[in-house]
Every structure is written in C-alpha cells, then in structure tokens.
PDB file of C-alpha atoms in Angstrom:
ATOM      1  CA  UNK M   1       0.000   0.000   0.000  1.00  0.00           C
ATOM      2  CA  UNK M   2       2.926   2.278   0.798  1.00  0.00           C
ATOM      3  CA  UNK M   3       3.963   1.824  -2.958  1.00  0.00           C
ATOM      4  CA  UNK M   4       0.583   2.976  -4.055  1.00  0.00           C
ATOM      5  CA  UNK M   5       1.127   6.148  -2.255  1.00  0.00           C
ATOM      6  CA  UNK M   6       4.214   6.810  -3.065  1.00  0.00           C
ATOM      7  CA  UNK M   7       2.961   6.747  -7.038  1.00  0.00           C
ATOM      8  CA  UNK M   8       0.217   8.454  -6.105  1.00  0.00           C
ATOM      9  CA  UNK M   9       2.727  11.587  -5.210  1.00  0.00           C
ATOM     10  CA  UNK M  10       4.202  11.189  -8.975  1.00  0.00           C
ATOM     11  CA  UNK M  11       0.992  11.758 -10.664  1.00  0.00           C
ATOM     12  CA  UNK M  12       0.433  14.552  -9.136  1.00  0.00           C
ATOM     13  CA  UNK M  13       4.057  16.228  -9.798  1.00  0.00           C
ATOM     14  CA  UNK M  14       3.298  15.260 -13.720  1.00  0.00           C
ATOM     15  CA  UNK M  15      -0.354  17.110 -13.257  1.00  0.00           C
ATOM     16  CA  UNK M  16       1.623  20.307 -11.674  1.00  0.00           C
ATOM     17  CA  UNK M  17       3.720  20.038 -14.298  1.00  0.00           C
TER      18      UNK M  17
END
C-alpha cells in the first residue's frame, strides 16, 4: 500500500507540471 502512495505523489508532480 505504501507503494501505491508513493505513485500516487508522482501523478500529481506530472499534473503540476
């Protein structure tokens, strides 16, 4: 689950982006 999370963070640096 902490995995999920962590991708979760990604997305939204590529949707500031």
């Amino acid at each position: 689950m902490h995995n999920a999370n962590n991708e979760n963070s990604y997305y939204l640096l590529l949707l500031l982006d």
